[in-house]
Amino acid sequence: MYFRTIRNDILRSKAITLTTMLFITTAAMLVALAVILVVNLTGAIDTLMTRAQTPHFMQMHAGALDMTRLTTFAGKHKDVADFQVMEFLNMDGAQIVFPGGSLAGSVQDNGFSVQSEHFDFLLDLDGNIIQAADGELYVPISYMQDDTTSIGDRVEVAGKALVVTGFLRDSQMNSLLSSSKRFLVSHNDFAALKDSGSMEYLIEFRLHDLDALGTFETAYAAAELEAAGPTLTYPLFKMINAISDGMMIALLLLVSLLIVAIAFLCIRFTLLAKIEDEYREIGAMKAIGLRVSDIKQIYLAKYAALAAAGSVLGLALSFVFRNALLANIWLHMGESANAAQAPLLGGLGVLLLFGGVLVYVNGVLEQFRRISPAEAIRFGIVQGKTGGIHHFNLSQNRLLGVNVFLGAKDVLTRKRLYVTMLTVLVLAAFISILPQNLYTTIASKDFSTYMGIGDSDLRIDLQQMNNIAVKATDIAQALENDKDISRYVVLTTYTFRVRMPDGTQRRIPVELGDHTVFPVAYAAGRAPTAADEIALSVLHANELGRQVGDSLILLVGGQEQQFTVCGLYSDVTNGGKTAKAAFSDATADIVWSVISAELVDETRVDEKAAEYATKFAFAKVTGIEGYIVQTFGSTIRAVAQAARVASVVAVLITILITVLFMRMLIVKDRYSIAVMKIFGFTNTDIKMQYLSRAVFVLLIGVSLGTLLANTLGETLVGAAISFFGAASFKFTINPFFAYLLSPLLMAGAVLVATGGGTLDAGQIIITGIIKE
Amino acid sequence: MKRLIVGENITKAFGAGVEKRKVLDGISVEINAGEFVAVMGPSGSGKSTLLFALSGMDKVDSGYITFDGVDLSRLSDNALADIRRRKMGFVFQQPTLLKSLNLLDNIMLPAMRDSGEKAAQLAAKARVLMQRTDILELEKRDVTQASGGQLQRVGICRALMNDPQIIFGDEPTGALNSTAASEIMALLSEIHRTGTTILLVTHDVKVAAQTERVLYLFDGKIAGEYRPGLANLHHDDLKAHEEGLTAWLTEMRF
């Protein structure tokens, strides 16, 4: 009986059945893909980091190194399982010349290493530890992905010829978000190159137990060992490895949630319409003694069949597309050890979706309990549904034409029905605008304020080199005398020890200088101006448990000095844990220096950047926009692409759902249409009424969707970005798109779909319907 | 007397192939302006189909129908709608009202389409009609808050809103109890006395007896015609007409 019921029902409403199944299939596919990707990503990261034996704690250090002191510390500390110091030879990008050009324009810190002996191995694409022979060069995988080079290429490094023999996976620096990249050469070649770059040391530790990391970090800081550079830990390496693909997975999950929501809306609308159509029959079934659960089963059967078919199809499709999405994970991290479990877990995800559909349908069908058999049989329609709009009457209408009035009145009377279309329009507007807002935000120059740097035109970095202070002074002098520069500031980052509440000490980087020149975005408070003020990055403040107004004790020049936290700011750079202050201390260790400058004529950024790059070859000079493009270029391009796709998807969803909605409405409304036609309403009148309904819902839906995308969307994106250290996130809204183009697109889609869907609205046989 | 509707050799069939069934089989009929005509006949004889065809609501297969001199078969869907709205009124067995509107708005609806009058003036006119049919106190009620007889009165008010030349009634008393049916017929008779033509389909001898002319349909053809003779009837006369009509119908059936 179920089979016959399902078949008949599907044949009667092919379009809506197919659409509902399409959404369930897409949702199942996306859920399965997300699960498969999560399993593979976590497994691949674990496999890579296990094979490479990634350090648990790493201190980068530029400058002199006391190896004996470090070895003694490692030997005495009970948690240390292994210890090594690796040399990392920083090389100016201009000195690395591939057949297609040099890496001069790269914002990455490119450097050379030899293979490690104990741990932190650089692996080939089969996951094996690489042993480079003389003349061989192994290149970071990211340069293979962006087609910088290929195997067999002859590369000139500081005049020395090397041949690209393979590509390497680096469990620390694979990600584009990691600012350094390691090339691997033989011991002899490394020795030959040593004088062509500046040496930096990677002081690395493996611990017996990763849980002891916190204690170890404190002990390292307390021992006052080498620390002229950033400190990185195993969890941070893991997070950096996961970010790029993790964002894709998050996006997949978000889209699948939206698709599930739309599938549910389709189901809700179909069911509500069906219940209304079969109101009398349902009442009759209740009257003859069928239990609600029995009646529900008849309706549930169709959706169980639909959900089962959609789920199986979605799962099958996920297997078709998974390789394309896994390609990036495989390339950067290799195969996952638990890849075999992925399809099973993907299937489990789809099973949950299937269960979700059944639970939802069951929930909607709960309405059966509220149907009175007596009323249903007597009236055949749901009673008392004017929904409190008694004052909106034709007799009191002075503004609207009769067709527009009837359209608006219908929407207000049958709110529950129109909520479906309204929700789809709100979602579509949201889907259309949010990615576009994200794109305009991260592509705008103001976005630099979330990167821990102010809104300037030119950025000059001095990192991993000797005499940073002197070099910074030289550049500052040049800027001072340059009439093309309107203002500039030198901000130098030093490491200081901070006293923790438990009495222990920890090293933190503090950027000193005038922070009012190019201020960053402050989530709370303001930039430090007095010598006893300090501003903390949000992540740092959270870790230290400090708010604006709290005090913080730093060791400055060997003396404890109390500072007041004057501001909290966003920073997505350097792991998001930084601080800013205005005092000066010549005795502290310089980590790096950043000089920001503003041009009188900002269109000359490229020209001035080239000029300063030539004049100060040791510095990395970039225009802020160029810096953003190079750091976030691939992300900006991906988001731009996603924004375009999202707009198209939003328009398609709008058209599809509107057409279906209108078709179903016309079928439901055939009696009312017949009545109006009898009393002389023309086909054009009927179409006008449907257009009015659509425009009425459209106006509310698009306004609400636009508002939500610009407010709730901002909060959502802000929450996601705060994970990486940014706070007080504000959208840079493109008003032309958000308030004009997107609403116009949606309006066009709705009007076209309504026009198409109601093309034959009046073409009904009046007599047949009146006689029914 | 002016001929309002003329139907000439009208045929109409439903179904196809072996299932095809002629419902109207070459009917010719004339309805004069100001007449009060009833169409009777057994179920399936084509009564309602004839009414829908003469009102231009349904197309015929062959033959032609003119309304007020205009050939309906040559008119577009929209032009037919205009004629229905401006010159015709309809009352059906079930109250064909829109659930989303209250009773006053339902009555005003056809007049709102192209009336130059303001909503307030139309509402006033609708209220006069409601007063006349004794349902004024129901104006703000919903469709689900009135009885069958009351809803039928609403239908009659709506039919009168555009001052039609003719009112078509398809079993207007068919779903009502005898008291309500009598009241509705009294109302229709009153409307007829003001000069409005009325053509109604009915099974009920009591209803038909109150009209001026009865057409009897059988197997898609007009099998006979009966004229009670008088328009203004007293109760005793009505009784006599009923008896005469019943006798005639018995004759027609056998």
GROMACS .gro file of C-alpha atoms in nm, chain A residues 556-733:
model
  178
  556VAL     CA    1   6.263   4.606   3.166
  557GLY     CA    2   6.640   4.650   3.191
  558GLY     CA    3   6.648   4.384   3.462
  559GLN     CA    4   6.397   4.574   3.675
  560GLU     CA    5   6.031   4.487   3.732
  561GLN     CA    6   5.814   4.762   3.595
  562GLN     CA    7   5.438   4.791   3.625
  563PHE     CA    8   5.232   4.875   3.318
  564THR     CA    9   4.863   4.949   3.278
  565VAL     CA   10   4.676   4.773   2.998
  566CYS     CA   11   4.536   5.065   2.795
  567GLY     CA   12   4.392   4.883   2.495
  568LEU     CA   13   4.309   4.553   2.330
  569TYR     CA   14   4.355   4.518   1.955
  570SER     CA   15   4.311   4.271   1.677
  571ASP     CA   16   4.610   4.089   1.537
  572VAL     CA   17   4.611   3.791   1.309
  573THR     CA   18   4.990   3.789   1.263
  574ASN     CA   19   5.254   3.600   1.463
  575GLY     CA   20   5.003   3.360   1.614
  576GLY     CA   21   4.802   3.661   1.732
  577LYS     CA   22   4.999   3.703   2.057
  578THR     CA   23   5.161   4.044   2.055
  579ALA     CA   24   5.180   4.362   2.261
  580LYS     CA   25   5.239   4.733   2.191
  581ALA     CA   26   5.397   4.992   2.417
  582ALA     CA   27   5.546   5.341   2.391
  583PHE     CA   28   5.850   5.321   2.624
  584SER     CA   29   6.204   5.259   2.502
  585ASP     CA   30   6.471   5.013   2.612
  586ALA     CA   31   6.795   4.975   2.423
  587THR     CA   32   6.904   4.671   2.623
  588ALA     CA   33   6.632   4.429   2.516
  589ASP     CA   34   6.666   4.173   2.237
  590ILE     CA   35   6.539   4.304   1.903
  591VAL     CA   36   6.324   4.050   1.720
  592TRP     CA   37   6.233   4.256   1.415
  593SER     CA   38   6.152   4.604   1.306
  594VAL     CA   39   5.870   4.727   1.086
  595ILE     CA   40   5.873   5.073   0.930
  596SER     CA   41   5.542   5.201   0.797
  597ALA     CA   42   5.516   5.505   0.574
  598GLU     CA   43   5.247   5.707   0.404
  599LEU     CA   44   5.302   5.865   0.065
  600VAL     CA   45   5.196   6.212  -0.040
  601ASP     CA   46   5.067   6.052  -0.360
  602GLU     CA   47   4.952   5.700  -0.280
  603THR     CA   48   4.935   5.603  -0.648
  604ARG     CA   49   5.316   5.595  -0.648
  605VAL     CA   50   5.337   5.302  -0.405
  606ASP     CA   51   5.493   5.058  -0.651
  607GLU     CA   52   5.750   5.311  -0.765
  608LYS     CA   53   5.852   5.403  -0.409
  609ALA     CA   54   5.857   5.039  -0.298
  610ALA     CA   55   6.097   4.957  -0.583
  611GLU     CA   56   6.310   5.261  -0.496
  612TYR     CA   57   6.346   5.163  -0.129
  613ALA     CA   58   6.397   4.795  -0.215
  614THR     CA   59   6.694   4.896  -0.433
  615LYS     CA   60   6.831   5.144  -0.182
  616PHE     CA   61   6.800   4.905   0.115
  617ALA     CA   62   6.851   4.559  -0.035
  618PHE     CA   63   6.859   4.397   0.311
  619ALA     CA   64   6.500   4.504   0.382
  620LYS     CA   65   6.177   4.359   0.257
  621VAL     CA   66   5.977   4.647   0.107
  622THR     CA   67   5.614   4.603   0.006
  623GLY     CA   68   5.315   4.821  -0.064
  624ILE     CA   69   5.043   4.746   0.190
  625GLU     CA   70   4.806   4.635  -0.080
  626GLY     CA   71   5.077   4.416  -0.228
  627TYR     CA   72   5.150   4.278   0.119
  628ILE     CA   73   4.784   4.189   0.165
  629VAL     CA   74   4.762   4.038  -0.182
  630GLN     CA   75   5.072   3.824  -0.126
  631THR     CA   76   4.975   3.713   0.223
  632PHE     CA   77   4.606   3.669   0.158
  633GLY     CA   78   4.607   3.668  -0.222
  634SER     CA   79   4.495   3.309  -0.264
  635THR     CA   80   4.234   3.356   0.010
  636ILE     CA   81   4.107   3.679  -0.151
  637ARG     CA   82   4.084   3.509  -0.492
  638ALA     CA   83   3.910   3.206  -0.339
  639VAL     CA   84   3.662   3.427  -0.150
  640ALA     CA   85   3.600   3.638  -0.464
  641GLN     CA   86   3.529   3.320  -0.657
  642ALA     CA   87   3.310   3.189  -0.373
  643ALA     CA   88   3.123   3.522  -0.365
  644ARG     CA   89   3.048   3.502  -0.738
  645VAL     CA   90   2.938   3.138  -0.709
  646ALA     CA   91   2.729   3.225  -0.402
  647SER     CA   92   2.545   3.500  -0.591
  648VAL     CA   93   2.470   3.266  -0.880
  649VAL     CA   94   2.359   2.990  -0.639
  650ALA     CA   95   2.139   3.238  -0.451
  651VAL     CA   96   1.971   3.351  -0.773
  652LEU     CA   97   1.921   2.991  -0.890
  653ILE     CA   98   1.776   2.883  -0.555
  654THR     CA   99   1.547   3.188  -0.561
  655ILE     CA  100   1.422   3.111  -0.911
  656LEU     CA  101   1.376   2.739  -0.843
  657ILE     CA  102   1.193   2.780  -0.515
  658THR     CA  103   0.981   3.073  -0.636
  659VAL     CA  104   0.868   2.884  -0.948
  660LEU     CA  105   0.782   2.577  -0.741
  661PHE     CA  106   0.612   2.783  -0.474
  662MET     CA  107   0.400   2.967  -0.730
  663ARG     CA  108   0.308   2.644  -0.912
  664MET     CA  109   0.195   2.489  -0.585
  665LEU     CA  110   0.009   2.802  -0.483
  666ILE     CA  111  -0.181   2.804  -0.811
  667VAL     CA  112  -0.281   2.442  -0.764
  668LYS     CA  113  -0.391   2.518  -0.409
  669ASP     CA  114  -0.568   2.839  -0.511
  670ARG     CA  115  -0.753   2.703  -0.812
  671TYR     CA  116  -1.085   2.745  -0.634
  672SER     CA  117  -1.020   3.109  -0.544
  673ILE     CA  118  -0.893   3.174  -0.896
  674ALA     CA  119  -1.209   3.022  -1.038
  675VAL     CA  120  -1.425   3.238  -0.810
  676MET     CA  121  -1.244   3.551  -0.916
  677LYS     CA  122  -1.264   3.458  -1.282
  678ILE     CA  123  -1.639   3.402  -1.253
  679PHE     CA  124  -1.676   3.751  -1.118
  680GLY     CA  125  -1.480   3.901  -1.400
  681PHE     CA  126  -1.117   3.906  -1.294
  682THR     CA  127  -0.896   3.860  -1.600
  683ASN     CA  128  -0.586   3.641  -1.634
  684THR     CA  129  -0.377   3.957  -1.610
  685ASP     CA  130  -0.552   4.044  -1.281
  686ILE     CA  131  -0.474   3.700  -1.142
  687LYS     CA  132  -0.108   3.727  -1.246
  688MET     CA  133  -0.089   4.075  -1.095
  689GLN     CA  134  -0.213   3.934  -0.766
  690TYR     CA  135   0.059   3.668  -0.765
  691LEU     CA  136   0.322   3.923  -0.860
  692SER     CA  137   0.201   4.143  -0.573
  693ARG     CA  138   0.233   3.852  -0.332
  694ALA     CA  139   0.585   3.782  -0.460
  695VAL     CA  140   0.689   4.147  -0.440
  696PHE     CA  141   0.543   4.176  -0.091
  697VAL     CA  142   0.741   3.873   0.030
  698LEU     CA  143   1.043   3.983  -0.172
  699LEU     CA  144   1.055   4.326  -0.009
  700ILE     CA  145   1.046   4.177   0.340
  701GLY     CA  146   1.278   3.886   0.254
  702VAL     CA  147   1.547   4.085   0.079
  703SER     CA  148   1.540   4.365   0.338
  704LEU     CA  149   1.566   4.113   0.619
  705GLY     CA  150   1.834   3.906   0.440
  706THR     CA  151   2.040   4.217   0.360
  707LEU     CA  152   2.007   4.341   0.716
  708LEU     CA  153   2.101   4.002   0.861
  709ALA     CA  154   2.397   3.959   0.624
  710ASN     CA  155   2.530   4.301   0.726
  711THR     CA  156   2.473   4.253   1.100
  712LEU     CA  157   2.447   3.887   1.204
  713GLY     CA  158   2.682   3.798   0.916
  714GLU     CA  159   2.934   4.044   1.052
  715THR     CA  160   2.906   3.890   1.398
  716LEU     CA  161   2.944   3.537   1.256
  717VAL     CA  162   3.247   3.625   1.045
  718GLY     CA  163   3.388   3.827   1.335
  719ALA     CA  164   3.352   3.523   1.562
  720ALA     CA  165   3.529   3.304   1.306
  721ILE     CA  166   3.809   3.555   1.256
  722SER     CA  167   3.849   3.610   1.630
  723PHE     CA  168   3.965   3.250   1.641
  724PHE     CA  169   4.275   3.374   1.457
  725GLY     CA  170   4.321   3.675   1.680
  726ALA     CA  171   4.105   3.953   1.534
  727ALA     CA  172   3.840   4.134   1.732
  728SER     CA  173   3.598   4.422   1.676
  729PHE     CA  174   3.556   4.304   1.320
  730LYS     CA  175   3.368   4.541   1.092
  731PHE     CA  176   3.249   4.464   0.742
  732THR     CA  177   3.359   4.689   0.462
  733ILE     CA  178   3.028   4.689   0.277
   0.00000   0.00000   0.00000
